[in-house]
């Protein structure tokens, strides 16, 4: 238990000289954003995911089989947007390969703009989700999540993918043997799961009370704060900005 708590503390407040620097808490923030965004897409846009592509592919299969309340078109649009976002994230990763701080700043800056579009669109319709609004949100949020996933992959901070928890949960269970040889980062893995859970919980609670614009606004705020903080921290040229060996 002590080791788990120590690892969690080091994830939330990385010690000076940590090779990943402030990236772990910043990526936990993006994990909360993922929970918020998938709450919007699943509960507000007709049972489709824009961040969890495993679930989205399964939904597409269900929809093609004729399952009610599922849209094959929505799933295809979400998949296409996510892939385009991932492609853009790969291009950014190539451009900022030598500096992880600048890479994360550029990515979250782009995400901020995309989510700002969704806030503006939903505010203009007073939260009413018409067909045009639905597909605008699916495309913008899918792009943002694909970009985030690709960049998190390139940042290569263990157990902080920000959008996928399957391997994190597997590691949490499979590496749970007690003793001095227990696997590291269990605290970080738990925090990653909790971050997604908190985002989904808050997003769902707000959506169920009709606050779609507020959920998107909260995601926008977290992304904007992450962009500002990352930009300021990466300007120091610290060792954490360099790719891990």
mmCIF file of N, CA and C in Angstrom, residues 32 35-37 39-40 43-44 127 198-219 222:
data_model
loop_
_atom_site.group_PDB
_atom_site.id
_atom_site.type_symbol
_atom_site.label_atom_id
_atom_site.label_comp_id
_atom_site.label_asym_id
_atom_site.label_seq_id
_atom_site.Cartn_x
_atom_site.Cartn_y
_atom_site.Cartn_z
ATOM 1 N N UNK A 32 -9.185 12.915 -18.082
ATOM 2 C CA UNK A 32 -10.471 13.441 -17.609
ATOM 3 C C UNK A 32 -11.268 14.013 -18.793
ATOM 4 N N UNK A 35 -13.042 11.297 -20.661
ATOM 5 C CA UNK A 35 -14.279 10.878 -20.013
ATOM 6 C C UNK A 35 -15.422 11.837 -20.289
ATOM 7 N N UNK A 36 -15.131 13.131 -20.244
ATOM 8 C CA UNK A 36 -16.149 14.142 -20.537
ATOM 9 C C UNK A 36 -16.649 14.022 -21.972
ATOM 10 N N UNK A 37 -15.706 13.893 -22.891
ATOM 11 C CA UNK A 37 -16.047 13.874 -24.315
ATOM 12 C C UNK A 37 -16.831 12.618 -24.689
ATOM 13 N N UNK A 39 -18.694 10.935 -22.701
ATOM 14 C CA UNK A 39 -20.029 11.089 -22.122
ATOM 15 C C UNK A 39 -20.921 11.882 -23.080
ATOM 16 N N UNK A 40 -20.363 12.933 -23.663
ATOM 17 C CA UNK A 40 -21.106 13.736 -24.634
ATOM 18 C C UNK A 40 -21.499 12.903 -25.845
ATOM 19 N N UNK A 43 -23.952 9.717 -24.688
ATOM 20 C CA UNK A 43 -25.242 10.075 -24.113
ATOM 21 C C UNK A 43 -25.960 11.179 -24.879
ATOM 22 N N UNK A 44 -25.182 12.014 -25.571
ATOM 23 C CA UNK A 44 -25.789 13.158 -26.227
ATOM 24 C C UNK A 44 -25.879 13.085 -27.738
ATOM 25 N N UNK A 127 -28.117 24.176 -26.885
ATOM 26 C CA UNK A 127 -27.997 22.789 -26.467
ATOM 27 C C UNK A 127 -28.840 21.804 -27.241
ATOM 28 N N UNK A 198 -13.880 9.851 -13.358
ATOM 29 C CA UNK A 198 -14.341 11.164 -12.905
ATOM 30 C C UNK A 198 -14.884 11.973 -14.084
ATOM 31 N N UNK A 199 -14.152 11.967 -15.204
ATOM 32 C CA UNK A 199 -14.621 12.683 -16.381
ATOM 33 C C UNK A 199 -15.962 12.171 -16.863
ATOM 34 N N UNK A 200 -16.107 10.843 -16.928
ATOM 35 C CA UNK A 200 -17.369 10.250 -17.388
ATOM 36 C C UNK A 200 -18.502 10.539 -16.404
ATOM 37 N N UNK A 201 -18.198 10.460 -15.111
ATOM 38 C CA UNK A 201 -19.214 10.687 -14.085
ATOM 39 C C UNK A 201 -19.718 12.132 -14.120
ATOM 40 N N UNK A 202 -18.796 13.076 -14.141
ATOM 41 C CA UNK A 202 -19.176 14.486 -14.170
ATOM 42 C C UNK A 202 -19.922 14.804 -15.465
ATOM 43 N N UNK A 203 -19.397 14.296 -16.585
ATOM 44 C CA UNK A 203 -20.039 14.540 -17.864
ATOM 45 C C UNK A 203 -21.450 13.986 -17.911
ATOM 46 N N UNK A 204 -21.622 12.754 -17.437
ATOM 47 C CA UNK A 204 -22.944 12.131 -17.454
ATOM 48 C C UNK A 204 -23.917 12.866 -16.531
ATOM 49 N N UNK A 205 -23.434 13.240 -15.340
ATOM 50 C CA UNK A 205 -24.309 13.933 -14.388
ATOM 51 C C UNK A 205 -24.811 15.255 -14.971
ATOM 52 N N UNK A 206 -23.941 15.983 -15.630
ATOM 53 C CA UNK A 206 -24.340 17.255 -16.233
ATOM 54 C C UNK A 206 -25.262 17.045 -17.438
ATOM 55 N N UNK A 207 -24.939 16.058 -18.262
ATOM 56 C CA UNK A 207 -25.753 15.801 -19.453
ATOM 57 C C UNK A 207 -27.162 15.346 -19.091
ATOM 58 N N UNK A 208 -27.278 14.538 -18.064
ATOM 59 C CA UNK A 208 -28.589 14.050 -17.663
ATOM 60 C C UNK A 208 -29.482 15.162 -17.119
ATOM 61 N N UNK A 209 -28.864 16.304 -16.831
ATOM 62 C CA UNK A 209 -29.638 17.473 -16.399
ATOM 63 C C UNK A 209 -29.688 18.538 -17.493
ATOM 64 N N UNK A 210 -29.326 18.133 -18.729
ATOM 65 C CA UNK A 210 -29.469 19.023 -19.876
ATOM 66 C C UNK A 210 -28.370 20.056 -20.061
ATOM 67 N N UNK A 211 -27.181 19.807 -19.491
ATOM 68 C CA UNK A 211 -26.111 20.806 -19.557
ATOM 69 C C UNK A 211 -25.021 20.406 -20.555
ATOM 70 N N UNK A 212 -25.397 20.190 -21.796
ATOM 71 C CA UNK A 212 -24.435 19.792 -22.825
ATOM 72 C C UNK A 212 -23.347 20.845 -23.019
ATOM 73 N N UNK A 213 -23.755 22.102 -23.116
ATOM 74 C CA UNK A 213 -22.783 23.179 -23.343
ATOM 75 C C UNK A 213 -21.800 23.258 -22.186
ATOM 76 N N UNK A 214 -22.284 23.033 -20.973
ATOM 77 C CA UNK A 214 -21.416 23.105 -19.798
ATOM 78 C C UNK A 214 -20.356 22.002 -19.820
ATOM 79 N N UNK A 215 -20.735 20.796 -20.231
ATOM 80 C CA UNK A 215 -19.768 19.685 -20.309
ATOM 81 C C UNK A 215 -18.668 20.017 -21.320
ATOM 82 N N UNK A 216 -19.084 20.478 -22.484
ATOM 83 C CA UNK A 216 -18.100 20.841 -23.502
ATOM 84 C C UNK A 216 -17.252 22.024 -23.049
ATOM 85 N N UNK A 217 -17.870 22.965 -22.334
ATOM 86 C CA UNK A 217 -17.122 24.100 -21.812
ATOM 87 C C UNK A 217 -16.088 23.672 -20.793
ATOM 88 N N UNK A 218 -16.414 22.682 -19.978
ATOM 89 C CA UNK A 218 -15.458 22.161 -18.996
ATOM 90 C C UNK A 218 -14.285 21.486 -19.691
ATOM 91 N N UNK A 219 -14.571 20.699 -20.732
ATOM 92 C CA UNK A 219 -13.501 20.071 -21.514
ATOM 93 C C UNK A 219 -12.613 21.133 -22.151
ATOM 94 N N UNK A 222 -10.265 22.674 -19.483
ATOM 95 C CA UNK A 222 -9.154 21.786 -19.133
ATOM 96 C C UNK A 222 -8.096 21.753 -20.234
#
